[in-house]
C-alpha positions as CSV (number, residue, x, y, z in Angstrom):
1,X,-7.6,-22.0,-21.3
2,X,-7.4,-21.5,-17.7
3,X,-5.4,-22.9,-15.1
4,X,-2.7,-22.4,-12.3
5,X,0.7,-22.7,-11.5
6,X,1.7,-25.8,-9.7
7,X,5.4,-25.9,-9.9
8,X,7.8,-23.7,-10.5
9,X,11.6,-24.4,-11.6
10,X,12.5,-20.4,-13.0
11,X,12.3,-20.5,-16.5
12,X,9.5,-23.7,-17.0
13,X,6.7,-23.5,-15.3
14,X,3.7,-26.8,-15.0
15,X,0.2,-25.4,-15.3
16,X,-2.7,-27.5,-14.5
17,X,-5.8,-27.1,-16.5
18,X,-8.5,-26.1,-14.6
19,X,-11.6,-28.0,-16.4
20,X,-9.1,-31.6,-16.9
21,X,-6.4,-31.6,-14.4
22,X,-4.2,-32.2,-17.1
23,X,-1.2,-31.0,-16.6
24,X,1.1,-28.5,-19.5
25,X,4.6,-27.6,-19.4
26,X,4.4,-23.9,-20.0
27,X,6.8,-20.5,-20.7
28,X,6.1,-17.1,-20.2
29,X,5.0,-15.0,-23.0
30,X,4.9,-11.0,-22.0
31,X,6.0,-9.2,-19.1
32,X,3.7,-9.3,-16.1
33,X,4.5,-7.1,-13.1
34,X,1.4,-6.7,-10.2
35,X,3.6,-5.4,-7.6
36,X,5.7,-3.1,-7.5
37,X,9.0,-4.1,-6.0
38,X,11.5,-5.9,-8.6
39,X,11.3,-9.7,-8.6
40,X,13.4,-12.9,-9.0
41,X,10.1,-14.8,-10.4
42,X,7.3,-13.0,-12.3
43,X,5.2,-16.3,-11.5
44,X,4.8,-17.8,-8.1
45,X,3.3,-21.4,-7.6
46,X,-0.2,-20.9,-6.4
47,X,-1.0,-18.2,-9.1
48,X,-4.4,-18.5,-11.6
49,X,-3.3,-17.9,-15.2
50,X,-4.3,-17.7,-19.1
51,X,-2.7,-19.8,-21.1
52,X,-2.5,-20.9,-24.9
53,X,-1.5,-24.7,-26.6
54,X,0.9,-24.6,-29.4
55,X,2.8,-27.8,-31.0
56,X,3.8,-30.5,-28.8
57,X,1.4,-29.3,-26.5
58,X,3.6,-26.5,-25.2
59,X,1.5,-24.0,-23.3
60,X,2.3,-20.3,-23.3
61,X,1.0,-18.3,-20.2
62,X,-0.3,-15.1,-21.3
63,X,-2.2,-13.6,-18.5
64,X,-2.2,-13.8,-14.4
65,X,-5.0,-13.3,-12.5
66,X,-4.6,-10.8,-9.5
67,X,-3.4,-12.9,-6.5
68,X,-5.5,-12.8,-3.3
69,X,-2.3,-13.0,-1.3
70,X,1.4,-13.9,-1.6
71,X,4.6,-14.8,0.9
72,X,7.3,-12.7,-0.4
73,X,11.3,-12.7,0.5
74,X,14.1,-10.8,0.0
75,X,16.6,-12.4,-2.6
76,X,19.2,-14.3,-1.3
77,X,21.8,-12.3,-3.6
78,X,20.2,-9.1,-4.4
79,X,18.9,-7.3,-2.3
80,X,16.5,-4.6,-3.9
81,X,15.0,-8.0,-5.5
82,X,12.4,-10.1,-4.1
83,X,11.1,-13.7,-4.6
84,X,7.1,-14.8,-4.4
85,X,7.2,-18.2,-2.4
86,X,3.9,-19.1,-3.0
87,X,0.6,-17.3,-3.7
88,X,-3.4,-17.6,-3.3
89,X,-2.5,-19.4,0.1
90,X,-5.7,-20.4,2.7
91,X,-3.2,-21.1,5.4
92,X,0.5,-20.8,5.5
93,X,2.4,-23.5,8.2
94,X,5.6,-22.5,10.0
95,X,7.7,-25.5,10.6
96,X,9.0,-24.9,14.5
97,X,11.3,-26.8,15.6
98,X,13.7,-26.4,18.8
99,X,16.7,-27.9,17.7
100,X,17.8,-30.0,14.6
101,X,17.6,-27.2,13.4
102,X,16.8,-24.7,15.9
103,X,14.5,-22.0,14.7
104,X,14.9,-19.0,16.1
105,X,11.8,-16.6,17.6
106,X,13.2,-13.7,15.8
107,X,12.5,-16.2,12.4
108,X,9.0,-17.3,13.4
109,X,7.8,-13.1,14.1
110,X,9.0,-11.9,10.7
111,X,7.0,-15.4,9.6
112,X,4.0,-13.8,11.6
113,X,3.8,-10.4,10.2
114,X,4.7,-11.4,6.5
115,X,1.2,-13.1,7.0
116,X,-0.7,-10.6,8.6
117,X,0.7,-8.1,6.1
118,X,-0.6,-10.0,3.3
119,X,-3.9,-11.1,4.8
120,X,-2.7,-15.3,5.2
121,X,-4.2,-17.3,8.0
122,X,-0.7,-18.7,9.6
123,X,-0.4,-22.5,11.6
124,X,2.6,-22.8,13.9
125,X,3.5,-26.5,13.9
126,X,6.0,-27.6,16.3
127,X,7.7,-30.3,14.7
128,X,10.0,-33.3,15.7
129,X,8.5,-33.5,19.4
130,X,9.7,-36.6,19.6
131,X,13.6,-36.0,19.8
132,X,12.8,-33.7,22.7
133,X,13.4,-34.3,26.5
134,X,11.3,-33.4,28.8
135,X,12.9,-29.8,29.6
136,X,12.7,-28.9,26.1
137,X,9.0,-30.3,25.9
138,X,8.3,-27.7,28.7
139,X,10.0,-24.9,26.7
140,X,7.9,-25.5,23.4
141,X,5.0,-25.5,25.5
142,X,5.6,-21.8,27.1
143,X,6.3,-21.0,23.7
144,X,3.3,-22.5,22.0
145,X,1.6,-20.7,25.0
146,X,2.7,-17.4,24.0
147,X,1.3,-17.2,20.8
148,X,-1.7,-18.8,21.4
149,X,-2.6,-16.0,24.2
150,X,-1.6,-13.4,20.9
151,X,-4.4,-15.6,19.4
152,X,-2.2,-17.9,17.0
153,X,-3.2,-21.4,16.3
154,X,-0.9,-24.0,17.2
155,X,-0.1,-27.8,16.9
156,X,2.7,-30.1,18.3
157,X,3.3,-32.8,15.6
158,X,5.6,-35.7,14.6
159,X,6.2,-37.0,11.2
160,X,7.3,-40.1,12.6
161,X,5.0,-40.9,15.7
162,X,2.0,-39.2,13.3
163,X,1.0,-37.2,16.7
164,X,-1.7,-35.1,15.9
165,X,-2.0,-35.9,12.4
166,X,-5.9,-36.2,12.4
167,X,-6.1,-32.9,13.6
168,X,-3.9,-31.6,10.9
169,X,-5.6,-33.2,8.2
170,X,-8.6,-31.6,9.3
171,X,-6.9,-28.6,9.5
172,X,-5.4,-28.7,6.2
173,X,-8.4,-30.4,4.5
174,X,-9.7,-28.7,1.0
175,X,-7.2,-25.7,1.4
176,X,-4.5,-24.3,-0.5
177,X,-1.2,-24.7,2.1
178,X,2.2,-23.6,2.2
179,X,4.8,-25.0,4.1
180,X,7.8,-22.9,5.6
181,X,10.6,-23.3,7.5
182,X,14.4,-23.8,7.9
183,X,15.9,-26.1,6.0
184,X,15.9,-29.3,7.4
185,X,13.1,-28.7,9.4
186,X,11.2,-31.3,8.2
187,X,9.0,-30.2,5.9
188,X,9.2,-32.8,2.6
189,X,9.7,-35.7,6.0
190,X,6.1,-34.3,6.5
191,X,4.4,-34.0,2.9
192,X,5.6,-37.6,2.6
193,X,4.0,-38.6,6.0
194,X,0.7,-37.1,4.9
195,X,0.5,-38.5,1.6
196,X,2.1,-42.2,1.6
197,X,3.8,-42.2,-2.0
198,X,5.3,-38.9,-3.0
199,X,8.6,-39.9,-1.9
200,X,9.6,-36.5,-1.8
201,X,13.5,-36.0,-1.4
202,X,15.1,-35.6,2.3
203,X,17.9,-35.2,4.1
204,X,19.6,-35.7,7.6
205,X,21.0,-32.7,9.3
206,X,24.4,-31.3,8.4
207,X,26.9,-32.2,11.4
208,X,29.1,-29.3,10.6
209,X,26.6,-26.3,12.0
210,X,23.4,-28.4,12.5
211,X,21.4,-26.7,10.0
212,X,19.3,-28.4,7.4
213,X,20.5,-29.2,3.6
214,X,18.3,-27.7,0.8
215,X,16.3,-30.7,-0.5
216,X,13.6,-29.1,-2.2
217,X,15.0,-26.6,-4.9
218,X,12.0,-25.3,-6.2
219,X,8.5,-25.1,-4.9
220,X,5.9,-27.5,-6.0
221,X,2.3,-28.4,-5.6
222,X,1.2,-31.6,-3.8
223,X,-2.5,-33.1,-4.1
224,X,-3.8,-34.7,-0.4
225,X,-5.8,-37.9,-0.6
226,X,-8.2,-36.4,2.3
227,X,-8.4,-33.2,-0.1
228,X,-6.5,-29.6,-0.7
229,X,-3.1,-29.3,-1.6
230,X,0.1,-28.0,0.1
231,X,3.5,-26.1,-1.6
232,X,6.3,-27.4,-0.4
233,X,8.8,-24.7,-0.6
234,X,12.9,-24.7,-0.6
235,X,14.6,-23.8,3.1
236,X,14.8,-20.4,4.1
237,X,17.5,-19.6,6.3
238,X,17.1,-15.4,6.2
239,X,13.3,-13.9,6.1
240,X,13.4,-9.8,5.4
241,X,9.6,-8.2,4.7
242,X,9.6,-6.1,1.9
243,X,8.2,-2.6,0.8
244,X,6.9,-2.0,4.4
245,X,7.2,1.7,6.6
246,X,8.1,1.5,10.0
247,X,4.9,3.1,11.2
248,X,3.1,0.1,9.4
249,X,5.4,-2.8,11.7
250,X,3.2,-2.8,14.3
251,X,-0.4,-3.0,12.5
252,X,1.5,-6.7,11.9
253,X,2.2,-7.8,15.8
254,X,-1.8,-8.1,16.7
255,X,-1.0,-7.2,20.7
256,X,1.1,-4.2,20.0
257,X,-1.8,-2.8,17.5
258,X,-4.4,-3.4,20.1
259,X,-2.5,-1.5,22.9
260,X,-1.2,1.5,20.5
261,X,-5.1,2.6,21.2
262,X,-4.6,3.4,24.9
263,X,-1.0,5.2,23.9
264,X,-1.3,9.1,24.8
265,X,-0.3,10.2,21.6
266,X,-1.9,8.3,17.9
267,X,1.4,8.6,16.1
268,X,3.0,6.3,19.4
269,X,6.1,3.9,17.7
270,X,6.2,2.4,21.0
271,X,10.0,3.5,21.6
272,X,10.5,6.1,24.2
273,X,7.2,8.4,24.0
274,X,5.7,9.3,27.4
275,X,2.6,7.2,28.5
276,X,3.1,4.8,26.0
277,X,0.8,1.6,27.1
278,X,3.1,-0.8,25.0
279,X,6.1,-0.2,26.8
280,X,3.5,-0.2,29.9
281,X,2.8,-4.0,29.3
282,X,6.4,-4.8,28.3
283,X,6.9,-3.9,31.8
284,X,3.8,-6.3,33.4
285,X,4.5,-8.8,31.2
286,X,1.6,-8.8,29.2
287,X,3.2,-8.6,25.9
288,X,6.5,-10.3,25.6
289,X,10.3,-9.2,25.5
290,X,11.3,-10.9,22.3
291,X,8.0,-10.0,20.2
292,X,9.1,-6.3,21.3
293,X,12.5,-7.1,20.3
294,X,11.6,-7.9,17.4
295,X,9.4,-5.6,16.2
296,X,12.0,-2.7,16.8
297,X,14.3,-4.8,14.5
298,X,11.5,-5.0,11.9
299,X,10.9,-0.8,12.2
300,X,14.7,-0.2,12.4
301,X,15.1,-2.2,9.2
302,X,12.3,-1.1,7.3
303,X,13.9,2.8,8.0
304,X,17.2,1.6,6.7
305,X,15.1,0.1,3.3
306,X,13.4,3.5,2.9
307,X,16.6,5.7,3.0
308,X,18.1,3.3,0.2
């Protein structure tokens, strides 16, 4: 029998069949390992699988299909271990949001280049514009501008106004969708928004450092109505790539990897090489400080990772 993973909670896993929708609680049975750095969860939600009924209608996964693509994290506690988010994803969404929480730029970059590492089509929705004033509705705007001139697609969005929610259904219509962010961002406020029903668990934002609560503990597949389905996936407060060189960082920040062609030398890292064109436009303007900034913090710590 075939099916795939639709929620995960470590050791039990549901599997929905792909010929009935039924769904199966299900266990491992063998050892898979299709990457090769050490991880937290040998199944992710998202992945296609084998699996056999025994009594009580117990299913045992015996096979995974190779995944098309994957979001992958450092573990929270061990660090040479990593943890599959989600997998087979048509378009990953990054939950912005300027304040309660705030989301840093630093967190939305390593977002960026996890995706374009791992070939995922990435959304940045900037969420709760309704609690903004408008100062900080200016700011999200030069920041929504930014990435759209690095050729990102963008959408400002309310779970509670429903701004722009056509738009997003449309976007998210018949797809396979993750949604990522910082705790408390919004993200189970949204599911619930979409789909009238779930009821999903939420939370206000803790008073004592304004960042968000884990509500969702373990990720989980969602069916839309309009058609597709979404993973909502626990808070992240920490993002690290994993098993990447430094001279790969920049094939993952699109406007660096276009310039690095008019670099003098082909090896260029875009540090402190002579008639380096990156470092050229960092100066005009035409890429920006923080995405620099943050690819040198990507390259220094993938060199730290590879001397471990």
């Amino acid at each position: 029998m075939k099916g795939k993973i639709i929620k995960s909670t470590g050791s039990w896993y549901q599997v929905m069949e792909f010929e009935t929708d039924k769904i199966f609680e299900a266990r491992i049975r063998g050892k898979f390992k299709l990457i090769k750095t050490r991880l937290t969860n040998p199944l992710a939600v998202g992945d296609f699988v084998e699996f056999q009924l025994e009594q009580d209608d117990i299913a045992w996964i015996t096979k995974i299909e190779p995944r098309t693509n994957y979001l992958i994290r450092k573990s929270v506690n061990l660090s040479k271990e990593a943890h599959i988010i989600a997998s087979n994803i048509d378009l990953a969404c990054f939950i912005f949001t300027l304040k309660h929480p705030e989301t840093s730029l630093g967190f939305l970059d390593r977002f960026l280049a996890c995706c374009e590492a791992y070939n995922i089509t990435p959304l940045i929705l900037f969420n709760k514009i309704d609690v903004l004033n408008d100062e900080e509705i200016e700011l999200v705007k030069d920041i929504e501008f930014l990435y759209q001139e690095i050729g990102y697609d963008t959408l400002e969005i309310s779970s509670y106004s429903k701004l722009n929610f056509d738009q997003l259904q449309e976007l998210l219509k018949d797809k396979t969708s993750v949604f990522f962010g910082h705790s408390g961002c919004g993200k189970s406020t949204l599911v619930n928004a979409l789909q009238p029903g779930l009821n999903l668990k939420t939370s206000e934002i803790s008073d004592s450092h304004l960042k968000g609560k884990h509500t969702t503990t373990f990720a989980q597949m969602h069916f839309w109505d309009f058609g597709g389905n979404v993973i909502d996936t626990p808070g992240v407060r920490e993002f690290a790539m994993i098993d990447i060189e430094k001279e790969e960082v920049q094939h993952y920040f699109p406007e660096i990897f276009k310039k690095r062609e008019e670099c003098k030398f082909h090896n260029c890292l875009h540090i402190n090489e002579p008639k380096c064109a990156v470092l050229v436009s960092l100066e005009t303007g035409e890429i920006q400080y923080s995405r620099y900034a943050n690819y040198v913090k990507l390259m220094e710590e993938a060199e730290e990772t590879s001397q471990k």
